[in-house]
PDB file of C-alpha atoms in Angstrom:
ATOM      1  CA  MET A   1     112.065 111.873  74.269  1.00  0.00           C
ATOM      2  CA  ILE A   2     111.754 114.439  77.059  1.00  0.00           C
ATOM      3  CA  CYS A   3     114.458 117.081  76.871  1.00  0.00           C
ATOM      4  CA  LEU A   4     115.934 119.025  79.746  1.00  0.00           C
ATOM      5  CA  GLY A   5     115.121 122.712  79.811  1.00  0.00           C
ATOM      6  CA  PRO A   6     117.837 125.301  79.203  1.00  0.00           C
ATOM      7  CA  PHE A   7     118.463 125.940  82.884  1.00  0.00           C
ATOM      8  CA  GLU A   8     117.446 122.799  84.688  1.00  0.00           C
ATOM      9  CA  GLY A   9     120.394 120.529  83.971  1.00  0.00           C
ATOM     10  CA  SER A  10     122.943 122.775  85.667  1.00  0.00           C
ATOM     11  CA  LEU A  11     120.585 124.225  88.272  1.00  0.00           C
ATOM     12  CA  LEU A  12     122.003 122.291  91.207  1.00  0.00           C
ATOM     13  CA  PHE A  13     125.588 123.160  90.354  1.00  0.00           C
ATOM     14  CA  HIS A  14     124.937 126.884  90.060  1.00  0.00           C
ATOM     15  CA  MET A  15     123.281 126.709  93.470  1.00  0.00           C
ATOM     16  CA  ALA A  16     125.985 124.584  95.090  1.00  0.00           C
ATOM     17  CA  PRO A  17     127.906 127.366  96.905  1.00  0.00           C
ATOM     18  CA  ASN A  18     124.724 128.515  98.648  1.00  0.00           C
ATOM     19  CA  ILE A  19     122.999 125.271  99.586  1.00  0.00           C
ATOM     20  CA  SER A  20     123.282 123.087 102.645  1.00  0.00           C
ATOM     21  CA  LYS A  21     126.189 120.805 103.446  1.00  0.00           C
ATOM     22  CA  TYR A  22     123.844 117.883 102.852  1.00  0.00           C
ATOM     23  CA  ALA A  23     123.031 119.041  99.328  1.00  0.00           C
ATOM     24  CA  SER A  24     126.699 119.641  98.559  1.00  0.00           C
ATOM     25  CA  ARG A  25     127.540 116.175  99.841  1.00  0.00           C
ATOM     26  CA  ILE A  26     124.903 114.467  97.692  1.00  0.00           C
ATOM     27  CA  ILE A  27     126.051 116.370  94.605  1.00  0.00           C
ATOM     28  CA  ALA A  28     129.681 115.507  95.309  1.00  0.00           C
ATOM     29  CA  LEU A  29     128.832 111.840  95.774  1.00  0.00           C
ATOM     30  CA  ALA A  30     126.786 111.757  92.603  1.00  0.00           C
ATOM     31  CA  MET A  31     129.466 113.436  90.510  1.00  0.00           C
ATOM     32  CA  TYR A  32     132.575 111.687  91.848  1.00  0.00           C
ATOM     33  CA  SER A  33     132.636 108.853  89.344  1.00  0.00           C
ATOM     34  CA  PHE A  34     131.837 111.141  86.427  1.00  0.00           C
ATOM     35  CA  ASN A  35     135.068 113.047  86.984  1.00  0.00           C
ATOM     36  CA  VAL A  36     137.044 109.922  86.071  1.00  0.00           C
ATOM     37  CA  GLY A  37     134.931 108.795  83.127  1.00  0.00           C
ATOM     38  CA  SER A  38     131.509 107.447  82.275  1.00  0.00           C
ATOM     39  CA  SER A  39     129.738 105.901  85.254  1.00  0.00           C
ATOM     40  CA  THR A  40     127.916 103.393  83.079  1.00  0.00           C
ATOM     41  CA  VAL A  41     130.930 101.553  81.679  1.00  0.00           C
ATOM     42  CA  GLY A  42     130.707  97.936  82.794  1.00  0.00           C
ATOM     43  CA  LYS A  43     127.561  98.657  84.796  1.00  0.00           C
ATOM     44  CA  LYS A  44     124.170  97.006  84.692  1.00  0.00           C
ATOM     45  CA  TRP A  45     120.816  98.391  85.690  1.00  0.00           C
ATOM     46  CA  VAL A  46     118.392  96.818  88.151  1.00  0.00           C
ATOM     47  CA  SER A  47     115.061  98.177  89.365  1.00  0.00           C
ATOM     48  CA  LEU A  48     114.036  98.029  93.022  1.00  0.00           C
ATOM     49  CA  SER A  49     110.684  98.413  94.757  1.00  0.00           C
ATOM     50  CA  THR A  50     109.462  97.524  98.242  1.00  0.00           C
ATOM     51  CA  GLN A  51     106.204  97.343 100.148  1.00  0.00           C
ATOM     52  CA  CYS A  52     105.784  97.921 103.866  1.00  0.00           C
ATOM     53  CA  VAL A  53     103.270  97.131 106.580  1.00  0.00           C
ATOM     54  CA  GLY A  54     102.690  99.144 109.743  1.00  0.00           C
ATOM     55  CA  ALA A  55     104.339  98.412 113.078  1.00  0.00           C
ATOM     56  CA  GLY A  56     104.770 100.405 116.273  1.00  0.00           C
ATOM     57  CA  GLU A  57     102.231 102.696 117.878  1.00  0.00           C
ATOM     58  CA  GLY A  58      99.239 103.088 115.606  1.00  0.00           C
ATOM     59  CA  GLY A  59     101.002 101.192 112.835  1.00  0.00           C
ATOM     60  CA  THR A  60     102.931 104.309 111.892  1.00  0.00           C
ATOM     61  CA  VAL A  61     106.329 102.610 111.622  1.00  0.00           C
ATOM     62  CA  SER A  62     106.879 101.203 108.143  1.00  0.00           C
ATOM     63  CA  MET A  63     108.350  97.695 108.184  1.00  0.00           C
ATOM     64  CA  LEU A  64     109.544  95.788 105.137  1.00  0.00           C
ATOM     65  CA  ALA A  65     107.008  93.220 103.953  1.00  0.00           C
ATOM     66  CA  ARG A  66     107.904  92.584 100.313  1.00  0.00           C
ATOM     67  CA  VAL A  67     110.869  93.368  98.107  1.00  0.00           C
ATOM     68  CA  SER A  68     111.107  93.061  94.335  1.00  0.00           C
ATOM     69  CA  LEU A  69     114.076  93.482  92.019  1.00  0.00           C
ATOM     70  CA  VAL A  70     114.088  93.126  88.230  1.00  0.00           C
ATOM     71  CA  ASP A  71     116.724  93.399  85.543  1.00  0.00           C
ATOM     72  CA  TYR A  72     116.885  95.741  82.554  1.00  0.00           C
ATOM     73  CA  ARG A  73     114.367  93.639  80.620  1.00  0.00           C
ATOM     74  CA  GLY A  74     111.974  93.305  83.553  1.00  0.00           C
ATOM     75  CA  LYS A  75     112.967  89.743  84.407  1.00  0.00           C
ATOM     76  CA  THR A  76     112.529  88.948  88.098  1.00  0.00           C
ATOM     77  CA  ILE A  77     115.724  88.748  90.145  1.00  0.00           C
ATOM     78  CA  VAL A  78     114.128  88.878  93.604  1.00  0.00           C
ATOM     79  CA  ASP A  79     110.468  88.888  94.573  1.00  0.00           C
ATOM     80  CA  THR A  80     109.716  87.741  98.077  1.00  0.00           C
ATOM     81  CA  TYR A  81     107.601  88.466 101.100  1.00  0.00           C
ATOM     82  CA  VAL A  82     109.522  89.124 104.305  1.00  0.00           C
ATOM     83  CA  LYS A  83     108.731  87.851 107.781  1.00  0.00           C
ATOM     84  CA  PRO A  84     108.043  90.735 110.181  1.00  0.00           C
ATOM     85  CA  THR A  85     110.717  91.680 112.686  1.00  0.00           C
ATOM     86  CA  MET A  86     108.141  93.365 114.950  1.00  0.00           C
ATOM     87  CA  PRO A  87     104.440  92.758 115.615  1.00  0.00           C
ATOM     88  CA  VAL A  88     102.317  93.952 112.703  1.00  0.00           C
ATOM     89  CA  VAL A  89      99.740  96.545 113.739  1.00  0.00           C
ATOM     90  CA  SER A  90      98.373  97.232 110.262  1.00  0.00           C
ATOM     91  CA  TYR A  91      98.836  95.257 107.081  1.00  0.00           C
ATOM     92  CA  ARG A  92      97.575  98.288 105.132  1.00  0.00           C
ATOM     93  CA  THR A  93      95.732  95.734 103.001  1.00  0.00           C
ATOM     94  CA  PRO A  94      93.552  98.133 100.956  1.00  0.00           C
ATOM     95  CA  TYR A  95      96.741  99.794  99.737  1.00  0.00           C
ATOM     96  CA  THR A  96      99.266  96.925  99.794  1.00  0.00           C
ATOM     97  CA  GLY A  97      97.111  93.881  99.130  1.00  0.00           C
ATOM     98  CA  ILE A  98      99.135  92.167 101.852  1.00  0.00           C
ATOM     99  CA  GLU A  99      97.511  89.917 104.450  1.00  0.00           C
ATOM    100  CA  ALA A 100      98.900  87.914 107.361  1.00  0.00           C
ATOM    101  CA  HIS A 101      99.274  84.684 105.392  1.00  0.00           C
ATOM    102  CA  HIS A 102     101.599  86.355 102.895  1.00  0.00           C
ATOM    103  CA  LEU A 103     104.143  87.160 105.581  1.00  0.00           C
ATOM    104  CA  GLU A 104     103.816  83.779 107.279  1.00  0.00           C
ATOM    105  CA  ASN A 105     105.392  82.289 104.174  1.00  0.00           C
ATOM    106  CA  GLY A 106     107.991  85.022 103.847  1.00  0.00           C
ATOM    107  CA  VAL A 107     111.736  84.749 104.226  1.00  0.00           C
ATOM    108  CA  PRO A 108     113.620  86.119 107.255  1.00  0.00           C
ATOM    109  CA  PHE A 109     114.628  89.764 106.943  1.00  0.00           C
ATOM    110  CA  ASN A 110     118.353  88.944 106.905  1.00  0.00           C
ATOM    111  CA  HIS A 111     117.788  86.511 104.038  1.00  0.00           C
ATOM    112  CA  ALA A 112     115.921  89.119 102.016  1.00  0.00           C
ATOM    113  CA  LEU A 113     118.609  91.686 102.787  1.00  0.00           C
ATOM    114  CA  ALA A 114     121.356  89.348 101.596  1.00  0.00           C
ATOM    115  CA  LEU A 115     119.481  88.659  98.357  1.00  0.00           C
ATOM    116  CA  VAL A 116     119.102  92.353  97.625  1.00  0.00           C
ATOM    117  CA  THR A 117     122.564  93.528  98.627  1.00  0.00           C
ATOM    118  CA  SER A 118     124.264  90.847  96.535  1.00  0.00           C
ATOM    119  CA  SER A 119     122.078  91.770  93.569  1.00  0.00           C
ATOM    120  CA  VAL A 120     122.579  95.560  93.697  1.00  0.00           C
ATOM    121  CA  ASP A 121     126.289  95.569  94.499  1.00  0.00           C
ATOM    122  CA  GLY A 122     128.083  97.385  91.707  1.00  0.00           C
ATOM    123  CA  LYS A 123     124.820  98.018  89.842  1.00  0.00           C
ATOM    124  CA  ILE A 124     122.893 101.146  88.925  1.00  0.00           C
ATOM    125  CA  VAL A 125     119.624 101.013  90.859  1.00  0.00           C
ATOM    126  CA  VAL A 126     116.500 102.363  89.175  1.00  0.00           C
ATOM    127  CA  GLY A 127     113.333 103.150  91.121  1.00  0.00           C
ATOM    128  CA  HIS A 128     110.889 105.733  92.395  1.00  0.00           C
ATOM    129  CA  SER A 129     111.570 107.446  95.733  1.00  0.00           C
ATOM    130  CA  LEU A 130     114.464 105.062  96.252  1.00  0.00           C
ATOM    131  CA  TRP A 131     115.243 106.568  99.636  1.00  0.00           C
ATOM    132  CA  GLN A 132     112.134 104.841 100.979  1.00  0.00           C
ATOM    133  CA  ASP A 133     113.268 101.477  99.621  1.00  0.00           C
ATOM    134  CA  PHE A 134     116.813 101.882 100.941  1.00  0.00           C
ATOM    135  CA  TYR A 135     115.443 102.951 104.323  1.00  0.00           C
ATOM    136  CA  ALA A 136     113.106  99.948 104.543  1.00  0.00           C
ATOM    137  CA  LEU A 137     116.039  97.656 103.794  1.00  0.00           C
ATOM    138  CA  GLY A 138     118.478  99.521 106.019  1.00  0.00           C
ATOM    139  CA  ILE A 139     121.049  99.912 103.248  1.00  0.00           C
ATOM    140  CA  ALA A 140     122.986 102.705 101.573  1.00  0.00           C
ATOM    141  CA  HIS A 141     123.861 102.885  97.878  1.00  0.00           C
ATOM    142  CA  PRO A 142     126.171 105.238  95.966  1.00  0.00           C
ATOM    143  CA  ALA A 143     124.233 108.313  94.879  1.00  0.00           C
ATOM    144  CA  SER A 144     125.918 108.227  91.478  1.00  0.00           C
ATOM    145  CA  ASP A 145     124.578 104.714  90.943  1.00  0.00           C
ATOM    146  CA  THR A 146     120.909 105.639  91.324  1.00  0.00           C
ATOM    147  CA  ARG A 147     118.369 106.619  88.695  1.00  0.00           C
ATOM    148  CA  ASP A 148     115.338 107.851  90.623  1.00  0.00           C
ATOM    149  CA  ASN A 149     112.301 108.636  88.491  1.00  0.00           C
ATOM    150  CA  ALA A 150     110.823 110.681  91.352  1.00  0.00           C
ATOM    151  CA  LEU A 151     113.780 113.083  91.218  1.00  0.00           C
ATOM    152  CA  PHE A 152     114.423 113.293  87.464  1.00  0.00           C
ATOM    153  CA  LEU A 153     114.038 116.965  86.545  1.00  0.00           C
ATOM    154  CA  PRO A 154     112.868 116.461  82.941  1.00  0.00           C
ATOM    155  CA  PHE A 155     109.948 114.349  84.176  1.00  0.00           C
ATOM    156  CA  ARG A 156     109.039 117.063  86.675  1.00  0.00           C
ATOM    157  CA  ALA A 157     109.339 119.737  84.001  1.00  0.00           C
ATOM    158  CA  ALA A 158     107.080 117.794  81.655  1.00  0.00           C
ATOM    159  CA  LEU A 159     104.385 117.736  84.342  1.00  0.00           C
ATOM    160  CA  SER A 160     105.083 121.310  85.580  1.00  0.00           C
ATOM    161  CA  THR A 161     105.903 120.027  89.071  1.00  0.00           C
ATOM    162  CA  MET A 162     109.512 121.089  89.503  1.00  0.00           C
ATOM    163  CA  ASN A 163     109.373 121.280  93.303  1.00  0.00           C
ATOM    164  CA  SER A 164     107.374 118.196  94.236  1.00  0.00           C
ATOM    165  CA  VAL A 165     107.511 114.421  93.981  1.00  0.00           C
ATOM    166  CA  VAL A 166     104.972 112.991  91.546  1.00  0.00           C
ATOM    167  CA  GLY A 167     103.622 109.523  92.284  1.00  0.00           C
ATOM    168  CA  LEU A 168     104.687 106.621  90.104  1.00  0.00           C
ATOM    169  CA  GLU A 169     101.105 105.940  89.011  1.00  0.00           C
ATOM    170  CA  THR A 170     100.785 109.512  87.747  1.00  0.00           C
ATOM    171  CA  LEU A 171     104.144 109.449  85.988  1.00  0.00           C
ATOM    172  CA  MET A 172     103.306 106.193  84.248  1.00  0.00           C
ATOM    173  CA  TYR A 173      99.935 107.419  83.054  1.00  0.00           C
ATOM    174  CA  ARG A 174     100.971 110.935  82.072  1.00  0.00           C
ATOM    175  CA  LEU A 175     104.227 109.966  80.360  1.00  0.00           C
ATOM    176  CA  MET A 176     103.552 106.434  79.101  1.00  0.00           C
ATOM    177  CA  ARG A 177      99.736 106.216  79.128  1.00  0.00           C
ATOM    178  CA  ARG A 178      99.965 103.080  81.253  1.00  0.00           C
ATOM    179  CA  LEU A 179      97.820 102.228  84.245  1.00  0.00           C
ATOM    180  CA  ILE A 180      99.412 100.540  87.247  1.00  0.00           C
ATOM    181  CA  SER A 181      98.237  99.789  90.797  1.00  0.00           C
ATOM    182  CA  THR A 182      94.628  99.599  89.629  1.00  0.00           C
ATOM    183  CA  GLU A 183      93.627  97.445  92.631  1.00  0.00           C
ATOM    184  CA  HIS A 184      96.531  97.836  95.027  1.00  0.00           C
ATOM    185  CA  VAL A 185     100.256  98.470  94.969  1.00  0.00           C
ATOM    186  CA  ASN A 186     102.380  95.597  93.705  1.00  0.00           C
ATOM    187  CA  SER A 187     106.125  95.960  94.171  1.00  0.00           C
ATOM    188  CA  LEU A 188     106.962  93.662  91.248  1.00  0.00           C
ATOM    189  CA  GLU A 189     104.724  95.665  88.929  1.00  0.00           C
ATOM    190  CA  ASN A 190     106.252  98.879  90.263  1.00  0.00           C
ATOM    191  CA  ALA A 191     109.814  97.663  89.740  1.00  0.00           C
ATOM    192  CA  ARG A 192     109.035  96.845  86.115  1.00  0.00           C
ATOM    193  CA  ALA A 193     107.230 100.149  85.628  1.00  0.00           C
ATOM    194  CA  CYS A 194     110.203 102.064  87.036  1.00  0.00           C
ATOM    195  CA  MET A 195     112.582 100.337  84.649  1.00  0.00           C
ATOM    196  CA  ASP A 196     110.310 101.014  81.674  1.00  0.00           C
ATOM    197  CA  LEU A 197     109.978 104.671  82.651  1.00  0.00           C
ATOM    198  CA  PHE A 198     113.735 105.022  83.021  1.00  0.00           C
ATOM    199  CA  ARG A 199     114.327 103.337  79.667  1.00  0.00           C
ATOM    200  CA  SER A 200     111.935 105.768  77.990  1.00  0.00           C
ATOM    201  CA  ALA A 201     114.348 108.587  78.859  1.00  0.00           C
ATOM    202  CA  GLN A 202     117.587 106.642  79.261  1.00  0.00           C
ATOM    203  CA  ASP A 203     119.465 108.214  76.355  1.00  0.00           C
ATOM    204  CA  GLU A 204     118.740 111.738  77.567  1.00  0.00           C
ATOM    205  CA  TRP A 205     119.400 110.813  81.212  1.00  0.00           C
ATOM    206  CA  GLU A 206     122.809 109.281  80.499  1.00  0.00           C
ATOM    207  CA  ARG A 207     123.756 112.007  78.019  1.00  0.00           C
ATOM    208  CA  ILE A 208     123.247 114.655  80.693  1.00  0.00           C
ATOM    209  CA  ILE A 209     125.301 112.666  83.181  1.00  0.00           C
ATOM    210  CA  ASP A 210     128.093 112.054  80.687  1.00  0.00           C
ATOM    211  CA  SER A 211     128.198 115.809  80.039  1.00  0.00           C
ATOM    212  CA  GLY A 212     129.180 116.304  83.686  1.00  0.00           C
ATOM    213  CA  GLU A 213     125.826 117.354  85.129  1.00  0.00           C
ATOM    214  CA  TRP A 214     123.342 115.654  87.437  1.00  0.00           C
ATOM    215  CA  PRO A 215     119.744 115.811  86.161  1.00  0.00           C
ATOM    216  CA  CYS A 216     117.933 115.070  89.404  1.00  0.00           C
ATOM    217  CA  ALA A 217     116.628 116.967  92.399  1.00  0.00           C
ATOM    218  CA  LEU A 218     117.949 116.099  95.841  1.00  0.00           C
ATOM    219  CA  PRO A 219     116.384 113.349  97.945  1.00  0.00           C
ATOM    220  CA  PRO A 220     114.992 114.381 101.347  1.00  0.00           C
ATOM    221  CA  ALA A 221     117.732 115.337 103.799  1.00  0.00           C
ATOM    222  CA  LEU A 222     116.183 113.047 106.413  1.00  0.00           C
ATOM    223  CA  TYR A 223     117.374 110.085 104.331  1.00  0.00           C
ATOM    224  CA  ALA A 224     120.972 111.209 103.776  1.00  0.00           C
ATOM    225  CA  ARG A 225     122.295 108.019 105.348  1.00  0.00           C
ATOM    226  CA  CYS A 226     120.686 106.010 102.529  1.00  0.00           C
ATOM    227  CA  TYR A 227     123.350 107.298 100.127  1.00  0.00           C
ATOM    228  CA  SER A 228     127.028 106.411 100.347  1.00  0.00           C
TER     229      SER A 228
END
């Protein structure tokens, strides 16, 4: 088990009076439910991952192309390709493994959105860089009901990268000695990997939260609207 360092768990709270309004808001949102009791009572965990293709000028606009959601045991809840809502400029195939025929058989965006929102409602969402997934879906989720491996301070401390996001592939190999994305990114594989990584530190993660602290760094301010 990876243990939190002596200063890291309360770092954000000691800084709170001096940080931005955005940071204070995220901390307040994350801690609200913990002031009235354990946030995990009656909750269930799901793990979310998405893949995007490129739209817009030069293919620089990321557009949802696949969404995957698994339960605590890694069982598939949702795994579907999504029909594009704009012309695709780049399928980013070397990275995503996605080609035109995959999206031709996809579901409409609104259908995919309904599947995901109904599945995450009232759940604790596990993932890696969840702000990117929420942004691709156009949804917001309570900050207190997220467990983001990219932001978990003990993982960062273990890799001596306190101030930067470490990729999921690196986290999985360094912390679990498991290779993923060996050919290309697969959102279903990533969702399962995220859940396994979370479960490897779940006891410590939830213990810190139940003690009244928040063991994660802040997500990028640009994505504040992804958290309710």
